[in-house]
């Protein structure tokens, strides 16, 4: 079995049985942002605290990326498969942009229930599976 | 603002093998000077902007090294609007009586890349590595939500693009001169749902220059100055939905285009209903539709009927992007905002030829919007 490594440290809890995205909450105004940052974009506070965000939400908007992205995308353009992208509205009061596991437009609709998954999106030169966060439709 | 435009010049947007961006900038500047009846020695302040040219002021070795202050700036797709404002501010501050603003660019083919490192735009490298750092995704997702909320159809997107290419076919200096039918647009490949190939503009090449002066001395140089009534620059507030953002809050505030437009109308003492010719940032068809409402020209959702009824065509009640806009001219980022100003000047001076708005338009509006959430709006009048 090949080893897995997250695309970046500090984006989500990993390894974990129940991975969660890591965001910031402002102790002064209560705003939540993703990913973690110290300064608050809504008020002058410089003391935002790291929090685990909710693992599910609703699809606020979406698209499907139909062409291979330019650099610095790390995928292989010759093996490109269109992928879904969306903003998922979490109960934390924030909409998080993420890859979607679904790339069929007929199976995506605004308002549908989504849940967080960790998926492999790339195998690097060392043979490691690079994993990132994504959201998948919750089966009715 | 007591600033007049004396002349403008355009190096046509498109693809120009073997011609560098600085060469295009020089050509546009010389055209603008000749339109204004001035020489480079008359210019007391200059500013220039570009994404691809690191030091656009190197252009003056081809024009005259006269020792004047020459500012360089870059502000994404709003660069052109910022250039005009910087030149106008130099005049209102008393730094110069006559100034020039020059925008130039020459982009590689294909979608804009965010560059080698996302640190230069304040984002983690993971965002680009996983395929999220693409403006077209944002344009598509904002459009998708807007269509859902306000009942805008795919037909409306197709009509906006067809109108742009029709206007381009009438503009002998446009890049895309061929009309494209709504059916062909609807059948073009999907890029990012719901936006297809012919809904998007492409990066291109070109340059524009605009010569400005103190309004009270404009009559010395020309009988047909254009008056700059308002020039407003705004950045996003927390809560507006912008491009290349890993998260956005559920609480919502209007974007920078809304604020810049409102303030520009207030400063100029006119309303959206008074504008005879309108240039909006049409990076793709979806944003022309959304910017119609953001800039105050209609309520959300009214675009469906306005576009269907031809009100945004050259002969319509609110002509939009009369030279073909970004869709028919492409986007050399540094020059794009000044192209809108050039087009409005042509229209207000009755020199737009086959794409002239009928009935002698007297008021014009320009609007640019870009990453990371910046907008410039101008209001121009013929007297």
Short mmCIF file of C-alpha atoms in Angstrom, two decimals:
data_model
loop_
_atom_site.label_atom_id
_atom_site.label_comp_id
_atom_site.label_asym_id
_atom_site.label_seq_id
_atom_site.Cartn_x
_atom_site.Cartn_y
_atom_site.Cartn_z
CA UNK A 1 0.00 0.00 0.00
CA UNK A 2 1.41 3.38 -0.97
CA UNK A 3 1.80 6.08 1.64
CA UNK A 4 -0.47 9.09 1.74
CA UNK A 5 0.42 12.65 2.45
CA UNK A 6 -1.82 15.74 2.72
CA UNK A 7 -1.39 18.42 0.06
CA UNK A 8 -0.57 20.90 2.84
CA UNK A 9 -0.21 20.77 6.62
CA UNK A 10 -2.87 22.46 8.70
CA UNK A 11 -5.72 22.37 6.15
CA UNK A 12 -7.57 19.45 7.76
CA UNK A 13 -7.01 17.01 10.62
CA UNK A 14 -4.91 14.18 9.22
CA UNK A 15 -4.53 11.33 9.75
CA UNK A 16 -7.90 11.04 11.41
CA UNK A 17 -10.86 8.67 11.47
CA UNK A 18 -13.21 11.64 11.18
CA UNK A 19 -11.23 14.31 9.32
CA UNK A 20 -12.36 17.91 9.63
CA UNK A 21 -11.32 21.13 7.92
CA UNK A 22 -9.35 23.52 10.11
CA UNK A 23 -10.50 27.13 10.11
CA UNK A 24 -10.22 30.20 12.28
CA UNK A 25 -12.74 31.81 14.56
CA UNK A 26 -12.40 35.40 15.67
CA UNK A 27 -12.73 35.76 19.47
CA UNK A 28 -13.95 39.35 19.04
CA UNK A 29 -16.53 39.25 16.22
CA UNK A 30 -17.13 35.50 15.92
CA UNK A 31 -16.48 35.29 12.15
CA UNK A 32 -15.19 31.99 10.80
CA UNK A 33 -12.73 31.70 7.92
CA UNK A 34 -10.94 28.92 6.07
CA UNK A 35 -8.04 28.13 6.02
CA UNK A 36 -6.43 29.12 9.33
CA UNK A 37 -5.27 32.72 9.59
CA UNK A 38 -4.39 34.85 12.58
CA UNK A 39 -5.83 38.19 11.46
CA UNK A 40 -9.60 38.52 11.13
CA UNK A 41 -10.86 39.74 7.71
CA UNK A 42 -13.96 41.26 9.32
CA UNK A 43 -12.47 43.20 12.25
CA UNK A 44 -9.02 44.27 13.41
CA UNK A 45 -8.46 41.30 15.73
CA UNK A 46 -5.10 39.56 15.35
CA UNK A 47 -5.94 36.66 17.65
CA UNK A 48 -8.14 34.27 15.66
CA UNK A 49 -8.26 30.75 17.10
CA UNK A 50 -7.99 27.49 15.22
CA UNK A 51 -11.23 25.49 15.13
CA UNK A 52 -12.47 22.31 13.48
CA UNK A 53 -15.24 23.12 11.00
CA UNK A 54 -18.43 21.12 10.49
CA UNK A 55 -18.14 18.06 8.20
CA UNK A 56 -21.33 18.65 6.25
CA UNK A 57 -23.29 21.43 4.61
CA UNK A 58 -25.26 22.42 1.53
CA UNK A 59 -24.06 23.20 -1.98
CA UNK A 60 -24.26 27.01 -2.42
CA UNK A 61 -22.97 27.06 -5.98
CA UNK A 62 -20.96 24.79 -8.27
CA UNK A 63 -19.27 24.32 -11.63
CA UNK A 64 -17.40 21.58 -13.47
CA UNK A 65 -13.85 22.30 -14.62
CA UNK A 66 -13.74 21.01 -18.19
CA UNK A 67 -10.17 21.85 -19.21
CA UNK A 68 -6.82 20.95 -17.60
CA UNK A 69 -5.86 23.86 -15.32
CA UNK A 70 -2.56 25.66 -16.03
CA UNK A 71 0.44 25.62 -13.70
CA UNK A 72 0.66 25.20 -10.68
CA UNK A 73 -1.98 22.45 -10.97
CA UNK A 74 -0.10 19.20 -10.40
CA UNK A 75 -2.33 16.87 -12.42
CA UNK A 76 -1.45 15.25 -15.73
CA UNK A 77 -3.10 17.10 -18.61
CA UNK A 78 -3.09 13.99 -20.85
CA UNK A 79 -5.06 12.01 -18.28
CA UNK A 80 -7.32 14.93 -17.36
CA UNK A 81 -10.79 14.10 -16.14
CA UNK A 82 -13.21 17.04 -15.56
CA UNK A 83 -13.81 17.67 -11.87
CA UNK A 84 -16.52 19.45 -9.92
CA UNK A 85 -15.87 22.54 -7.80
CA UNK A 86 -18.28 24.22 -5.43
CA UNK A 87 -18.82 26.37 -2.37
CA UNK A 88 -20.31 24.41 0.51
CA UNK A 89 -22.22 26.39 3.10
CA UNK A 90 -21.37 25.14 6.58
CA UNK A 91 -23.28 25.81 9.78
CA UNK A 92 -20.20 27.70 10.97
CA UNK A 93 -21.42 30.67 8.88
CA UNK A 94 -18.82 30.19 6.17
CA UNK A 95 -18.89 28.87 2.60
CA UNK A 96 -15.82 26.78 1.78
CA UNK A 97 -14.58 26.26 -1.77
CA UNK A 98 -13.74 22.64 -2.52
CA UNK A 99 -13.36 20.01 -5.16
CA UNK A 100 -16.45 17.84 -5.54
CA UNK A 101 -16.34 14.07 -5.98
CA UNK A 102 -19.16 14.42 -8.55
CA UNK A 103 -18.39 15.77 -12.04
CA UNK A 104 -21.75 15.05 -13.72
CA UNK A 105 -23.70 18.34 -13.97
CA UNK A 106 -27.00 16.45 -14.01
CA UNK A 107 -26.24 15.13 -10.51
CA UNK A 108 -25.33 18.48 -8.97
CA UNK A 109 -27.85 21.04 -7.79
CA UNK A 110 -27.78 24.09 -5.57
CA UNK A 111 -29.01 23.30 -2.06
CA UNK A 112 -28.12 19.60 -2.02
CA UNK A 113 -26.60 18.04 1.11
CA UNK A 114 -22.83 17.49 0.97
CA UNK A 115 -20.29 15.86 3.27
CA UNK A 116 -16.52 16.12 3.64
CA UNK A 117 -14.23 13.39 2.34
CA UNK A 118 -10.49 13.16 1.91
CA UNK A 119 -9.53 12.04 -1.59
CA UNK A 120 -6.37 11.28 -3.52
CA UNK A 121 -6.01 13.72 -6.38
CA UNK A 122 -2.42 13.11 -7.45
CA UNK A 123 0.43 10.57 -7.16
CA UNK A 124 3.77 12.34 -6.82
CA UNK A 125 7.20 11.33 -8.19
CA UNK A 126 7.97 9.47 -4.93
CA UNK A 127 4.87 7.31 -5.46
CA UNK A 128 3.03 8.94 -2.58
CA UNK A 129 -0.70 9.55 -2.84
CA UNK A 130 -1.27 13.25 -2.27
CA UNK A 131 -4.65 13.74 -0.60
CA UNK A 132 -6.86 16.79 -0.27
CA UNK A 133 -10.33 17.64 0.98
CA UNK A 134 -13.43 17.37 -1.19
CA UNK A 135 -17.19 17.21 -0.70
CA UNK A 136 -19.50 14.48 -1.93
CA UNK A 137 -23.28 14.45 -2.28
CA UNK A 138 -25.03 12.75 0.63
CA UNK A 139 -27.09 9.89 -0.79
CA UNK A 140 -30.78 10.43 -0.12
CA UNK B 1 -13.61 66.67 -11.28
CA UNK B 2 -12.46 69.56 -13.51
CA UNK B 3 -10.53 67.21 -15.77
CA UNK B 4 -11.02 66.86 -19.52
CA UNK B 5 -9.91 64.23 -21.98
CA UNK B 6 -8.23 65.79 -25.01
CA UNK B 7 -7.57 62.67 -27.04
CA UNK B 8 -7.19 58.91 -27.03
CA UNK B 9 -5.35 56.33 -29.08
CA UNK B 10 -5.68 52.58 -29.49
CA UNK B 11 -3.30 49.92 -30.75
CA UNK B 12 -5.92 47.37 -31.80
CA UNK B 13 -6.41 44.41 -29.46
CA UNK B 14 -5.72 40.98 -30.88
CA UNK B 15 -2.58 39.01 -31.74
CA UNK B 16 0.43 40.83 -33.19
CA UNK B 17 3.29 38.47 -33.99
CA UNK B 18 6.65 40.18 -33.59
CA UNK B 19 5.28 43.39 -32.01
CA UNK B 20 6.21 43.94 -28.37
CA UNK B 21 3.93 45.51 -25.77
CA UNK B 22 6.15 48.58 -25.37
CA UNK B 23 6.02 49.18 -29.13
CA UNK B 24 2.23 49.00 -28.93
CA UNK B 25 2.22 51.41 -25.97
CA UNK B 26 4.34 53.90 -27.90
CA UNK B 27 2.04 53.66 -30.93
CA UNK B 28 -1.06 54.21 -28.77
CA UNK B 29 0.57 57.16 -26.99
CA UNK B 30 1.54 58.81 -30.27
CA UNK B 31 -2.03 58.30 -31.58
CA UNK B 32 -3.49 59.86 -28.45
CA UNK B 33 -1.10 62.81 -28.63
CA UNK B 34 -1.91 63.41 -32.26
CA UNK B 35 -5.65 63.14 -31.50
CA UNK B 36 -5.11 65.77 -28.77
CA UNK B 37 -3.00 67.98 -31.01
CA UNK B 38 -0.08 67.76 -28.58
CA UNK B 39 3.50 66.49 -28.54
CA UNK B 40 5.28 64.44 -25.88
CA UNK B 41 7.04 67.62 -24.68
CA UNK B 42 3.62 68.95 -23.57
CA UNK B 43 3.08 66.04 -21.16
CA UNK B 44 3.89 66.93 -17.53
CA UNK B 45 2.85 63.69 -15.83
CA UNK B 46 2.58 60.14 -17.15
CA UNK B 47 1.50 56.80 -15.78
CA UNK B 48 1.44 53.38 -17.37
CA UNK B 49 0.33 49.90 -16.40
CA UNK B 50 0.81 46.31 -17.49
CA UNK B 51 0.83 42.76 -16.18
CA UNK B 52 3.56 41.47 -18.48
CA UNK B 53 5.80 44.57 -18.75
CA UNK B 54 7.77 45.07 -15.55
CA UNK B 55 8.76 48.69 -16.28
CA UNK B 56 6.39 50.24 -18.81
CA UNK B 57 8.10 53.62 -18.43
CA UNK B 58 10.96 52.26 -20.54
CA UNK B 59 8.67 53.29 -23.42
CA UNK B 60 9.78 56.92 -23.12
CA UNK B 61 13.19 56.26 -24.63
CA UNK B 62 11.19 56.09 -27.87
CA UNK B 63 9.30 59.32 -27.13
CA UNK B 64 11.58 61.71 -25.28
CA UNK B 65 13.34 61.65 -21.94
CA UNK B 66 11.94 64.85 -20.53
CA UNK B 67 12.40 64.22 -16.82
CA UNK B 68 8.67 64.18 -15.95
CA UNK B 69 7.25 62.04 -13.13
CA UNK B 70 6.17 58.69 -14.59
CA UNK B 71 4.19 56.37 -12.30
CA UNK B 72 3.80 52.65 -12.90
CA UNK B 73 0.95 50.65 -11.46
CA UNK B 74 -0.76 47.33 -11.77
CA UNK B 75 -4.10 46.46 -10.23
CA UNK B 76 -5.41 43.37 -11.96
CA UNK B 77 -8.25 43.83 -14.44
CA UNK B 78 -8.94 47.27 -12.90
CA UNK B 79 -5.51 48.59 -13.99
CA UNK B 80 -6.91 50.81 -16.77
CA UNK B 81 -9.37 52.48 -14.41
CA UNK B 82 -6.61 53.09 -11.88
CA UNK B 83 -4.38 54.59 -14.58
CA UNK B 84 -6.99 57.15 -15.60
CA UNK B 85 -7.61 58.01 -11.96
CA UNK B 86 -3.89 58.42 -11.24
CA UNK B 87 -3.45 60.80 -14.18
CA UNK B 88 -6.60 62.72 -13.22
CA UNK B 89 -5.44 62.96 -9.60
CA UNK B 90 -2.11 64.44 -10.72
CA UNK B 91 -4.10 67.17 -12.46
CA UNK B 92 -6.54 67.87 -9.63
CA UNK B 93 -3.62 67.91 -7.16
CA UNK B 94 -1.96 70.63 -9.21
CA UNK B 95 1.02 68.45 -10.12
CA UNK B 96 0.39 68.78 -13.86
CA UNK B 97 -1.86 70.60 -16.32
CA UNK B 98 -1.53 67.92 -19.00
CA UNK B 99 -1.07 64.19 -18.31
CA UNK B 100 -1.16 60.87 -20.14
CA UNK B 101 -2.25 57.38 -19.06
CA UNK B 102 -0.99 54.37 -21.05
CA UNK B 103 -2.03 50.72 -20.71
CA UNK B 104 -0.29 47.91 -22.59
CA UNK B 105 -0.07 44.13 -22.46
CA UNK B 106 0.80 41.00 -24.41
CA UNK B 107 -0.34 37.76 -22.81
CA UNK B 108 0.49 34.15 -23.68
CA UNK B 109 -2.37 32.13 -25.18
CA UNK B 110 -4.72 30.12 -22.95
CA UNK B 111 -6.22 30.76 -19.53
CA UNK B 112 -4.35 33.15 -17.26
CA UNK B 113 -2.00 31.33 -14.89
CA UNK B 114 -1.58 32.67 -11.38
CA UNK B 115 2.19 32.25 -11.74
CA UNK B 116 4.78 30.00 -10.14
CA UNK B 117 3.91 30.74 -6.57
CA UNK B 118 0.57 31.59 -5.01
CA UNK B 119 2.39 33.43 -2.24
CA UNK B 120 2.45 36.41 -4.60
CA UNK B 121 -1.34 36.59 -4.29
CA UNK B 122 -1.55 35.65 -0.62
CA UNK B 123 -2.71 32.04 -1.06
CA UNK B 124 -1.26 28.66 -0.18
CA UNK B 125 0.33 26.66 -2.99
CA UNK B 126 -2.16 23.82 -2.30
CA UNK B 127 -4.94 25.98 -3.73
CA UNK B 128 -3.31 25.97 -7.16
CA UNK B 129 -1.96 22.41 -6.96
CA UNK B 130 -5.48 21.02 -6.42
CA UNK B 131 -6.90 22.94 -9.40
CA UNK B 132 -8.86 25.65 -7.60
CA UNK B 133 -6.84 28.75 -8.60
CA UNK B 134 -8.79 29.56 -11.76
CA UNK B 135 -10.79 32.72 -12.41
CA UNK B 136 -13.13 30.93 -14.86
CA UNK B 137 -14.40 28.73 -12.00
CA UNK B 138 -15.35 31.82 -10.01
CA UNK B 139 -17.00 33.51 -12.99
CA UNK B 140 -18.98 30.32 -13.56
CA UNK B 141 -19.96 29.78 -9.94
CA UNK B 142 -21.08 33.37 -9.39
CA UNK B 143 -23.09 33.17 -12.63
CA UNK B 144 -24.58 29.78 -11.66
CA UNK B 145 -25.84 31.13 -8.34
CA UNK B 146 -27.11 34.36 -9.93
CA UNK B 147 -29.07 32.46 -12.60
CA UNK B 148 -30.57 30.28 -9.85
CA UNK B 149 -31.55 33.25 -7.67
CA UNK B 150 -32.81 35.62 -10.37
CA UNK B 151 -34.21 33.45 -13.15
CA UNK B 152 -31.61 34.19 -15.82
CA UNK B 153 -31.60 31.62 -18.65
CA UNK B 154 -28.83 30.12 -20.74
CA UNK B 155 -30.47 31.88 -23.71
CA UNK B 156 -29.67 35.17 -22.01
CA UNK B 157 -25.96 34.21 -21.83
CA UNK B 158 -26.02 33.29 -25.53
CA UNK B 159 -27.71 36.55 -26.51
CA UNK B 160 -25.10 38.61 -24.62
CA UNK B 161 -22.26 36.87 -26.48
CA UNK B 162 -24.02 37.15 -29.86
CA UNK B 163 -24.54 40.87 -29.26
CA UNK B 164 -20.81 41.29 -28.43
CA UNK B 165 -19.72 39.57 -31.64
CA UNK B 166 -22.28 41.58 -33.65
CA UNK B 167 -20.81 44.80 -32.22
CA UNK B 168 -17.31 43.48 -32.93
CA UNK B 169 -18.27 42.84 -36.55
CA UNK B 170 -19.21 46.54 -36.85
CA UNK B 171 -15.97 47.75 -35.25
CA UNK B 172 -13.12 47.67 -37.77
CA UNK B 173 -10.56 47.77 -34.93
CA UNK B 174 -12.05 44.85 -32.95
CA UNK B 175 -10.25 41.50 -32.71
CA UNK B 176 -13.27 39.22 -33.31
CA UNK B 177 -14.95 40.56 -36.46
CA UNK B 178 -17.13 37.54 -37.24
CA UNK B 179 -20.73 37.36 -36.06
CA UNK B 180 -21.50 34.19 -34.14
CA UNK B 181 -25.08 32.98 -33.91
CA UNK B 182 -26.81 32.15 -30.64
CA UNK B 183 -27.08 28.53 -31.83
CA UNK B 184 -23.33 28.27 -32.44
CA UNK B 185 -22.63 29.83 -29.04
CA UNK B 186 -25.06 27.40 -27.36
CA UNK B 187 -23.30 24.49 -29.12
CA UNK B 188 -19.73 25.55 -28.26
CA UNK B 189 -17.79 23.40 -25.77
CA UNK B 190 -18.54 23.76 -22.06
CA UNK B 191 -15.62 25.41 -20.22
CA UNK B 192 -16.99 25.76 -16.68
CA UNK B 193 -20.72 25.13 -16.29
CA UNK B 194 -22.81 27.10 -17.18
CA UNK B 195 -20.26 29.02 -19.29
CA UNK B 196 -19.15 27.84 -22.73
CA UNK B 197 -16.25 28.76 -24.99
CA UNK B 198 -18.04 31.66 -26.69
CA UNK B 199 -19.23 33.06 -23.37
CA UNK B 200 -15.62 33.87 -22.40
CA UNK B 201 -13.15 36.52 -23.51
CA UNK B 202 -9.55 35.50 -24.18
CA UNK B 203 -6.28 37.06 -23.07
CA UNK B 204 -4.95 39.20 -25.96
CA UNK B 205 -2.51 41.99 -26.83
CA UNK B 206 -2.85 45.70 -27.34
CA UNK B 207 -2.44 49.18 -25.89
CA UNK B 208 -4.46 52.33 -25.24
CA UNK B 209 -3.43 55.85 -24.24
CA UNK B 210 -5.54 58.77 -23.03
CA UNK B 211 -4.39 62.40 -22.77
CA UNK B 212 -6.01 64.51 -20.04
CA UNK B 213 -5.80 68.14 -18.97
CA UNK B 214 -7.22 70.72 -16.57
CA UNK B 215 -10.80 71.33 -17.71
CA UNK B 216 -10.39 75.10 -17.78
CA UNK B 217 -7.60 74.96 -20.37
CA UNK B 218 -9.08 72.23 -22.62
CA UNK B 219 -10.43 74.78 -25.11
CA UNK B 220 -6.85 75.79 -25.94
CA UNK B 221 -6.26 72.38 -27.50
CA UNK B 222 -9.52 71.04 -28.89
CA UNK B 223 -13.09 71.94 -29.74
CA UNK B 224 -14.36 68.52 -28.63
CA UNK B 225 -13.02 67.69 -25.17
CA UNK B 226 -14.70 64.93 -23.15
CA UNK B 227 -15.37 65.80 -19.51
CA UNK B 228 -14.43 63.37 -16.76
CA UNK B 229 -17.34 63.85 -14.34
CA UNK B 230 -16.48 61.05 -11.93
CA UNK B 231 -13.73 58.48 -11.48
CA UNK B 232 -14.19 56.22 -8.46
CA UNK B 233 -12.03 53.34 -7.24
CA UNK B 234 -13.25 50.85 -4.62
CA UNK B 235 -12.03 47.58 -3.11
CA UNK B 236 -14.14 44.77 -1.66
CA UNK B 237 -15.59 44.79 1.82
CA UNK B 238 -15.80 41.71 3.99
CA UNK B 239 -18.79 39.70 2.79
CA UNK B 240 -18.71 40.29 -0.98
CA UNK B 241 -18.13 37.17 -3.10
CA UNK B 242 -14.82 37.51 -4.93
CA UNK B 243 -12.54 35.45 -7.13
CA UNK B 244 -9.80 33.13 -5.79
CA UNK B 245 -11.13 32.91 -2.22
CA UNK B 246 -10.94 29.56 -0.37
CA UNK B 247 -13.85 30.70 1.78
CA UNK B 248 -16.48 33.43 1.80
CA UNK B 249 -18.83 34.34 4.66
CA UNK B 250 -22.54 33.57 4.61
CA UNK B 251 -23.26 37.19 5.47
CA UNK B 252 -23.39 39.22 2.28
CA UNK B 253 -22.54 42.80 1.32
CA UNK B 254 -22.58 44.42 -2.14
CA UNK B 255 -19.36 44.14 -4.14
CA UNK B 256 -16.94 46.93 -5.08
CA UNK B 257 -18.66 47.55 -8.45
CA UNK B 258 -21.86 48.49 -6.60
CA UNK B 259 -20.14 50.97 -4.32
CA UNK B 260 -17.97 52.49 -7.07
CA UNK B 261 -21.01 52.99 -9.34
CA UNK B 262 -23.19 54.52 -6.64
CA UNK B 263 -20.50 56.95 -5.66
CA UNK B 264 -19.72 57.84 -9.28
CA UNK B 265 -23.37 58.67 -10.02
CA UNK B 266 -23.53 60.77 -6.88
CA UNK B 267 -20.32 62.65 -7.77
CA UNK B 268 -21.44 63.27 -11.36
CA UNK B 269 -24.95 64.33 -10.35
CA UNK B 270 -26.57 61.97 -12.86
CA UNK B 271 -28.38 58.64 -12.59
CA UNK B 272 -28.11 55.37 -14.52
CA UNK B 273 -31.14 56.41 -16.62
CA UNK B 274 -29.14 59.42 -17.90
CA UNK B 275 -26.33 57.32 -19.42
CA UNK B 276 -26.38 57.00 -23.23
CA UNK B 277 -23.52 54.51 -23.72
CA UNK B 278 -22.26 51.90 -21.23
CA UNK B 279 -19.06 49.83 -21.05
CA UNK B 280 -19.08 46.99 -18.48
CA UNK B 281 -16.46 44.40 -17.54
CA UNK B 282 -17.63 41.44 -19.63
CA UNK B 283 -14.95 38.90 -18.81
CA UNK B 284 -17.69 36.48 -19.78
CA UNK B 285 -21.37 36.81 -20.62
CA UNK B 286 -22.45 36.09 -17.04
CA UNK B 287 -20.62 39.10 -15.67
CA UNK B 288 -22.04 41.51 -18.24
CA UNK B 289 -25.46 40.40 -16.99
CA UNK B 290 -24.57 40.69 -13.30
CA UNK B 291 -22.71 43.98 -13.74
CA UNK B 292 -25.81 45.52 -15.38
CA UNK B 293 -27.49 45.21 -11.98
CA UNK B 294 -24.41 45.82 -9.81
CA UNK B 295 -23.73 49.11 -11.62
CA UNK B 296 -27.33 50.24 -11.18
CA UNK B 297 -28.73 49.92 -14.70
CA UNK B 298 -31.49 47.46 -13.77
CA UNK B 299 -32.81 45.35 -10.92
CA UNK B 300 -31.68 41.75 -10.45
CA UNK B 301 -33.50 39.55 -12.93
CA UNK B 302 -34.60 42.32 -15.30
CA UNK B 303 -31.66 41.48 -17.58
CA UNK B 304 -33.53 38.52 -19.05
CA UNK B 305 -36.14 40.78 -20.72
CA UNK B 306 -33.76 43.69 -21.43
CA UNK B 307 -31.32 41.47 -23.31
CA UNK B 308 -34.08 39.52 -25.09
CA UNK B 309 -35.71 42.76 -26.25
CA UNK B 310 -32.46 44.17 -27.63
CA UNK B 311 -32.28 47.04 -25.15
CA UNK B 312 -28.53 46.49 -24.65
CA UNK B 313 -27.76 46.51 -28.40
CA UNK B 314 -26.25 49.57 -30.10
CA UNK B 315 -29.74 50.69 -31.16
CA UNK B 316 -31.29 49.85 -27.77
CA UNK B 317 -32.24 51.98 -24.80
CA UNK B 318 -29.05 51.11 -22.88
CA UNK B 319 -26.27 50.22 -25.36
CA UNK B 320 -23.65 48.07 -23.62
CA UNK B 321 -20.13 47.28 -24.83
CA UNK B 322 -20.63 48.98 -28.17
CA UNK B 323 -17.14 48.15 -29.48
CA UNK B 324 -17.62 44.44 -28.76
CA UNK B 325 -16.31 44.63 -25.18
CA UNK B 326 -13.85 42.13 -23.82
CA UNK B 327 -15.70 39.32 -25.56
CA UNK B 328 -14.83 40.65 -29.05
CA UNK B 329 -11.57 42.41 -28.17
CA UNK B 330 -9.98 40.06 -25.66
CA UNK B 331 -8.26 41.34 -22.55
CA UNK B 332 -4.77 42.82 -22.49
CA UNK B 333 -5.13 43.46 -18.76
CA UNK B 334 -3.15 46.71 -18.53
CA UNK B 335 -4.99 48.28 -21.47
CA UNK B 336 -8.54 46.95 -21.13
CA UNK B 337 -10.01 49.66 -18.88
CA UNK B 338 -8.62 52.44 -21.06
CA UNK B 339 -10.17 50.78 -24.14
CA UNK B 340 -13.56 51.42 -22.56
CA UNK B 341 -12.66 55.09 -22.07
CA UNK B 342 -11.40 55.31 -25.66
CA UNK B 343 -14.66 53.81 -26.94
CA UNK B 344 -16.80 56.23 -24.90
CA UNK B 345 -14.72 59.16 -26.22
CA UNK B 346 -15.31 57.98 -29.80
CA UNK B 347 -19.04 57.66 -29.10
CA UNK B 348 -19.40 61.06 -27.40
CA UNK B 349 -17.43 62.74 -30.20
CA UNK B 350 -19.54 60.97 -32.86
CA UNK B 351 -16.52 59.17 -34.33
CA UNK B 352 -17.43 55.51 -33.77
CA UNK B 353 -18.35 54.84 -37.42
CA UNK B 354 -20.39 51.70 -38.04
CA UNK B 355 -20.79 51.01 -34.30
CA UNK B 356 -21.86 54.57 -33.48
CA UNK B 357 -24.81 54.79 -31.08
CA UNK B 358 -27.55 56.75 -32.88
CA UNK B 359 -28.87 60.04 -31.55
CA UNK B 360 -25.61 61.78 -30.52
CA UNK B 361 -24.91 60.22 -27.12
CA UNK B 362 -23.84 62.78 -24.51
CA UNK B 363 -23.08 60.67 -21.43
CA UNK B 364 -20.96 57.54 -21.04
CA UNK B 365 -20.09 55.06 -18.27
CA UNK B 366 -17.10 52.74 -17.94
CA UNK B 367 -16.61 49.93 -15.43
CA UNK B 368 -13.75 47.54 -14.73
CA UNK B 369 -13.68 44.80 -12.12
CA UNK B 370 -10.93 42.36 -11.26
CA UNK B 371 -9.03 40.20 -8.80
CA UNK B 372 -8.87 40.37 -5.83
CA UNK B 373 -12.10 42.41 -5.73
CA UNK B 374 -11.33 45.86 -7.14
CA UNK B 375 -13.43 48.10 -9.34
CA UNK B 376 -13.12 51.47 -11.09
CA UNK B 377 -16.01 53.40 -12.59
CA UNK B 378 -15.93 56.58 -14.67
CA UNK B 379 -18.69 58.85 -15.93
CA UNK B 380 -17.89 60.93 -18.99
CA UNK B 381 -19.90 63.61 -20.75
CA UNK B 382 -19.54 65.51 -24.01
CA UNK B 383 -19.84 68.92 -22.40
#
